[in-house]
Amino acid sequence: MYHPPVSFRVTAADADEERVAIEIRGMPAGEAVIRYDDNTAIVDARVELADLPQVIVALDRFHHEFAAELLAYVLDRGAMAQESDGSIIYDLGSAMHALPLPANHEVGLGFPNSW
């Protein structure tokens, strides 16, 4: 499977929240809202995949890779999101599919002694 490049760009921010534009292959593909509280974050994202049929076929794999990128972005901000603290909604064109955030260690993030 071809893995489309994903990037994030902050569109609005204040002390407790960031709105982040999601781009896939350089094209707008959705938005994430990240709410910060101490060292944790609650992540809600919506990603439009209707124009990427190859991704829809392998949604579970794409979700794992996309979530890893999104969680790495949050870690880079100095916070950690837990799987119970958010979800990603994928707009598939004719349907929507919501998946919870995986745990950081499930996508290879964090230190082994922090699990």
XYZ file of N, CA, C and O in Angstrom:
460
model
N 0.837 -1.187 0.000
C 0.000 0.000 0.000
C 0.875 1.240 0.000
O 1.882 1.316 0.680
N 0.495 2.241 -0.760
C 1.163 3.532 -0.771
C 0.707 4.324 0.442
O -0.471 4.413 0.727
N 1.645 4.887 1.168
C 1.320 5.643 2.377
C 1.352 7.132 2.061
O 2.419 7.704 1.881
N 0.170 7.756 1.956
C 0.155 9.179 1.617
C 0.774 10.023 2.725
O 0.550 9.759 3.900
N 1.586 11.030 2.358
C 2.183 11.889 3.375
C 1.116 12.718 4.097
O 0.209 13.261 3.477
N 1.253 12.766 5.402
C 0.319 13.496 6.266
C 1.067 14.646 6.906
O 2.205 14.490 7.345
N 0.431 15.814 6.968
C 1.034 16.948 7.674
C -0.042 17.688 8.453
O -1.231 17.562 8.178
N 0.415 18.442 9.435
C -0.469 19.196 10.322
C -0.036 20.653 10.331
O 1.150 20.953 10.307
N -1.028 21.549 10.385
C -0.754 22.984 10.425
C -1.721 23.630 11.406
O -2.934 23.470 11.290
N -1.194 24.348 12.377
C -2.034 25.018 13.369
C -2.795 26.151 12.700
O -2.207 26.987 12.014
N -4.117 26.171 12.892
C -4.946 27.236 12.320
C -5.436 28.197 13.395
O -5.763 29.335 13.093
N -5.507 27.732 14.643
C -5.913 28.590 15.766
C -5.399 27.953 17.049
O -5.329 26.725 17.162
N -5.055 28.781 18.021
C -4.552 28.254 19.290
C -4.765 29.265 20.399
O -4.740 30.472 20.171
N -5.000 28.737 21.582
C -4.968 29.547 22.795
C -4.298 28.694 23.860
O -3.702 27.669 23.554
N -4.377 29.074 25.103
C -3.663 28.371 26.169
C -4.121 26.932 26.353
O -3.342 26.087 26.795
N -5.376 26.633 26.043
C -5.920 25.307 26.332
C -6.295 24.485 25.109
O -6.660 23.314 25.253
N -6.226 25.059 23.912
C -6.745 24.340 22.749
C -6.006 24.745 21.483
O -5.616 25.894 21.321
N -5.842 23.769 20.601
C -5.304 24.016 19.271
C -6.267 23.448 18.243
O -6.850 22.387 18.448
N -6.412 24.144 17.139
C -7.120 23.616 15.972
C -6.051 23.417 14.911
O -5.283 24.347 14.620
N -6.019 22.211 14.378
C -4.950 21.834 13.478
C -5.544 21.341 12.160
O -6.380 20.425 12.159
N -5.142 21.951 11.059
C -5.566 21.487 9.741
C -4.773 20.232 9.398
O -3.571 20.147 9.640
N -5.472 19.256 8.844
C -4.845 18.004 8.422
C -4.741 18.031 6.904
O -5.715 18.328 6.213
N -3.552 17.717 6.405
C -3.358 17.638 4.967
C -2.821 16.255 4.615
O -1.974 15.720 5.326
N -3.354 15.690 3.546
C -2.851 14.426 3.014
C -2.473 14.685 1.565
O -3.271 15.227 0.798
N -1.238 14.343 1.234
C -0.702 14.637 -0.111
C -0.772 16.120 -0.433
O -1.034 16.519 -1.564
N -0.637 16.968 0.559
C -0.658 18.402 0.357
C -2.034 19.006 0.162
O -2.156 20.192 -0.086
N -3.080 18.204 0.261
C -4.455 18.682 0.070
C -5.196 18.686 1.409
O -5.000 17.781 2.223
N -6.056 19.676 1.658
C -6.841 19.693 2.901
C -7.649 18.402 3.050
O -8.276 17.938 2.102
N -7.585 17.818 4.262
C -8.277 16.542 4.483
C -9.017 16.499 5.813
O -9.501 15.444 6.196
N -9.091 17.626 6.521
C -9.829 17.611 7.780
C -9.217 18.507 8.824
O -8.372 19.360 8.526
N -9.652 18.280 10.049
C -9.204 19.116 11.163
C -9.163 18.294 12.442
O -9.967 17.390 12.639
N -8.225 18.637 13.305
C -8.157 18.054 14.644
C -8.283 19.181 15.657
O -7.745 20.276 15.454
N -9.017 18.900 16.721
C -9.098 19.815 17.846
C -8.405 19.118 19.006
O -8.759 17.997 19.375
N -7.401 19.778 19.546
C -6.613 19.204 20.638
C -6.780 20.102 21.848
O -6.425 21.276 21.809
N -7.348 19.540 22.919
C -7.552 20.278 24.164
C -6.523 19.805 25.184
O -6.440 18.612 25.463
N -5.765 20.746 25.711
C -4.692 20.422 26.647
C -5.137 20.659 28.080
O -5.802 21.641 28.385
N -4.746 19.737 28.965
C -5.028 19.843 30.394
C -3.838 19.247 31.128
O -3.633 18.027 31.072
N -3.055 20.067 31.786
C -1.800 19.640 32.414
C -0.929 18.966 31.362
O -0.613 19.562 30.364
N -0.569 17.712 31.563
C 0.285 17.008 30.606
C -0.484 16.013 29.745
O 0.103 15.127 29.138
N -1.791 16.147 29.716
C -2.590 15.254 28.887
C -3.304 16.057 27.815
O -3.411 17.275 27.890
N -3.802 15.349 26.835
C -4.510 16.010 25.745
C -5.710 15.158 25.341
O -5.660 13.936 25.398
N -6.762 15.838 24.952
C -7.937 15.179 24.387
C -7.951 15.546 22.915
O -7.919 16.723 22.552
N -7.985 14.532 22.057
C -7.861 14.737 20.621
C -9.145 14.291 19.931
O -9.593 13.164 20.119
N -9.721 15.180 19.160
C -10.856 14.842 18.307
C -10.502 15.282 16.899
O -10.203 16.451 16.672
N -10.538 14.341 15.981
C -10.154 14.650 14.607
C -11.197 14.119 13.636
O -11.866 13.124 13.911
N -11.296 14.801 12.514
C -12.162 14.350 11.422
C -11.330 14.401 10.145
O -10.742 15.437 9.823
N -11.284 13.271 9.452
C -10.462 13.146 8.257
C -11.346 12.704 7.098
O -12.069 11.711 7.211
N -11.281 13.439 6.009
C -12.065 13.109 4.811
C -11.226 12.227 3.890
O -10.163 12.633 3.436
N -11.728 11.017 3.631
C -10.987 10.054 2.821
C -11.704 9.656 1.535
O -11.252 8.761 0.828
N -12.807 10.300 1.220
C -13.601 9.906 0.048
C -12.784 9.914 -1.237
O -13.028 9.106 -2.132
N -11.810 10.798 -1.342
C -11.006 10.890 -2.559
C -9.779 9.982 -2.539
O -8.939 10.057 -3.445
N -9.652 9.147 -1.512
C -8.502 8.251 -1.400
C -8.977 6.801 -1.269
O -8.873 6.190 -0.210
N -9.491 6.216 -2.358
C -10.062 4.862 -2.264
C -9.066 3.806 -1.797
O -9.448 2.860 -1.112
N -7.775 3.960 -2.120
C -6.805 2.974 -1.683
C -6.639 2.984 -0.170
O -6.320 1.967 0.431
N -6.877 4.128 0.464
C -6.807 4.226 1.920
C -8.049 3.594 2.547
O -7.951 2.895 3.551
N -9.199 3.806 1.941
C -10.444 3.249 2.480
C -10.363 1.731 2.548
O -10.810 1.116 3.511
N -9.753 1.110 1.541
C -9.628 -0.346 1.502
C -8.812 -0.847 2.691
O -9.092 -1.905 3.237
N -7.814 -0.101 3.090
C -6.934 -0.504 4.194
C -7.072 0.478 5.357
O -6.079 0.955 5.899
N -8.306 0.775 5.757
C -8.559 1.797 6.774
C -7.888 1.478 8.097
O -7.330 2.373 8.733
N -7.910 0.235 8.535
C -7.289 -0.101 9.823
C -5.800 0.232 9.827
O -5.288 0.799 10.787
N -5.126 -0.114 8.741
C -3.695 0.184 8.655
C -3.464 1.690 8.580
O -2.582 2.233 9.235
N -4.253 2.383 7.763
C -4.123 3.830 7.672
C -4.377 4.474 9.034
O -3.648 5.377 9.441
N -5.407 4.003 9.745
C -5.727 4.556 11.067
C -4.528 4.417 11.999
O -4.172 5.359 12.702
N -3.900 3.264 11.999
C -2.738 3.033 12.859
C -1.627 4.033 12.531
O -1.058 4.660 13.429
N -1.345 4.204 11.236
C -0.267 5.096 10.828
C -0.630 6.566 11.029
O 0.195 7.360 11.481
N -1.875 6.924 10.718
C -2.302 8.312 10.906
C -2.317 8.665 12.390
O -1.841 9.732 12.791
N -2.853 7.761 13.211
C -2.904 8.008 14.655
C -1.496 8.152 15.225
O -1.267 8.989 16.101
N -0.553 7.374 14.726
C 0.834 7.498 15.189
C 1.371 8.895 14.902
O 2.016 9.513 15.755
N 1.101 9.411 13.709
C 1.550 10.765 13.351
C 0.880 11.821 14.234
O 1.522 12.755 14.706
N -0.422 11.666 14.452
C -1.159 12.634 15.259
C -0.710 12.592 16.714
O -0.496 13.629 17.340
N -0.525 11.402 17.268
C -0.070 11.282 18.647
C 1.365 11.783 18.801
O 1.707 12.382 19.829
N 2.197 11.588 17.791
C 3.560 12.124 17.830
C 3.528 13.650 17.833
O 4.314 14.295 18.533
N 2.611 14.231 17.080
C 2.438 15.682 17.078
C 2.089 16.174 18.482
O 2.663 17.140 18.978
N 1.163 15.481 19.140
C 0.754 15.860 20.501
C 1.928 15.697 21.471
O 2.171 16.570 22.304
N 2.675 14.600 21.358
C 3.844 14.401 22.218
C 4.870 15.510 22.020
O 5.492 15.968 22.979
N 5.041 15.943 20.784
C 5.976 17.023 20.488
C 5.555 18.324 21.171
O 6.384 19.183 21.435
N 4.283 18.456 21.456
C 3.763 19.631 22.154
C 3.923 19.497 23.664
O 3.526 20.372 24.423
N 4.451 18.358 24.140
C 4.693 18.166 25.559
C 3.529 17.547 26.304
O 3.448 17.637 27.521
N 2.615 16.916 25.593
C 1.453 16.291 26.227
C 1.321 14.860 25.723
O 1.935 14.465 24.733
N 0.522 14.084 26.412
C 0.266 12.716 26.001
C -1.235 12.498 25.965
O -1.940 12.830 26.906
N -1.711 11.972 24.849
C -3.130 11.638 24.721
C -3.294 10.148 24.981
O -2.486 9.343 24.525
N -4.298 9.803 25.720
C -4.595 8.400 25.994
C -5.693 7.934 25.066
O -6.490 8.731 24.584
N -5.761 6.620 24.845
C -6.759 6.091 23.926
C -8.184 6.437 24.330
O -9.065 6.552 23.491
N -8.427 6.645 25.614
C -9.775 6.993 26.066
C -10.059 8.483 25.917
O -11.167 8.926 26.165
N -9.057 9.234 25.515
C -9.184 10.681 25.449
C -9.305 11.223 24.033
O -8.696 12.212 23.679
N -10.104 10.555 23.216
C -10.316 11.096 21.887
C -10.629 10.038 20.861
O -10.632 8.842 21.141
N -10.898 10.534 19.672
C -11.216 9.628 18.577
C -10.927 10.315 17.256
O -10.700 11.523 17.194
N -10.948 9.509 16.211
C -10.791 10.015 14.859
C -11.998 9.543 14.069
O -12.318 8.353 14.077
N -12.664 10.478 13.428
C -13.800 10.145 12.572
C -13.325 10.235 11.135
O -12.807 11.264 10.706
N -13.503 9.136 10.418
C -13.129 9.091 9.009
C -14.386 9.232 8.166
O -15.311 8.444 8.294
N -14.389 10.258 7.320
C -15.491 10.485 6.382
C -15.127 9.756 5.095
O -14.196 10.135 4.392
N -15.868 8.676 4.805
C -15.564 7.832 3.664
C -16.388 8.193 2.434
O -16.415 7.461 1.458
N -17.094 9.291 2.491
C -17.942 9.725 1.382
C -19.373 9.286 1.587
O -20.254 10.105 1.777
N -19.619 8.001 1.566
C -20.984 7.487 1.749
C -21.256 7.052 3.184
O -22.381 6.705 3.520
N -20.253 7.064 4.021
C -20.400 6.647 5.415
C -19.306 7.299 6.252
O -18.337 7.828 5.724
N -19.507 7.242 7.553
C -18.504 7.730 8.500
C -18.126 6.564 9.396
O -18.948 5.696 9.681
N -16.868 6.561 9.803
C -16.384 5.494 10.666
C -15.538 6.121 11.767
O -14.532 6.778 11.474
N -15.934 5.947 13.016
C -15.196 6.512 14.154
C -14.338 5.425 14.791
O -14.809 4.317 15.036
N -13.086 5.761 15.033
C -12.166 4.838 15.696
C -11.503 5.555 16.859
O -11.156 6.737 16.754
N -11.326 4.853 17.977
C -10.668 5.481 19.127
C -9.176 5.655 18.863
O -8.594 4.961 18.021
N -8.572 6.575 19.591
C -7.122 6.707 19.511
C -6.490 5.452 20.090
O -6.938 4.947 21.123
N -5.449 4.950 19.458
C -4.727 3.830 20.072
C -3.856 4.364 21.208
O -3.612 5.574 21.306
N -3.390 3.474 22.047
C -2.452 3.861 23.099
C -1.120 4.212 22.439
O -0.776 3.685 21.379
N -0.371 5.099 23.067
C 0.915 5.522 22.502
C 1.829 4.335 22.227
O 2.459 4.258 21.183
N 1.896 3.388 23.155
C 2.799 2.255 22.950
C 2.323 1.333 21.824
O 3.123 0.640 21.215
N 1.032 1.359 21.502
C 0.522 0.537 20.403
C 1.005 1.035 19.042
O 1.030 0.272 18.078
N 1.370 2.290 18.965
C 1.879 2.846 17.706
C 3.373 3.132 17.785
O 3.936 3.802 16.932
N 4.019 2.598 18.821
C 5.468 2.708 18.932
C 5.978 4.008 19.507
O 7.127 4.370 19.277
N 5.148 4.720 20.267
C 5.569 5.987 20.863
C 5.731 5.836 22.370
O 5.055 5.037 23.003
N 6.591 6.652 22.951
C 6.800 6.643 24.389
C 7.997 5.781 24.762
O 8.633 5.143 23.934
N 8.296 5.767 26.030
C 9.430 4.987 26.534
C 8.903 3.697 27.117
O 7.861 3.689 27.776
N 9.600 2.585 26.903
C 9.114 1.286 27.403
C 8.797 1.292 28.897
O 7.871 0.642 29.321
N 9.559 2.037 29.696
C 9.282 2.027 31.139
C 8.113 2.935 31.513
O 7.732 3.005 32.673
N 7.500 3.611 30.542
C 6.357 4.471 30.847
C 5.028 3.791 30.549
O 3.993 4.361 30.714
N 5.069 2.535 30.080
C 3.841 1.815 29.766
C 3.319 1.225 31.014
O 2.759 0.396 31.354
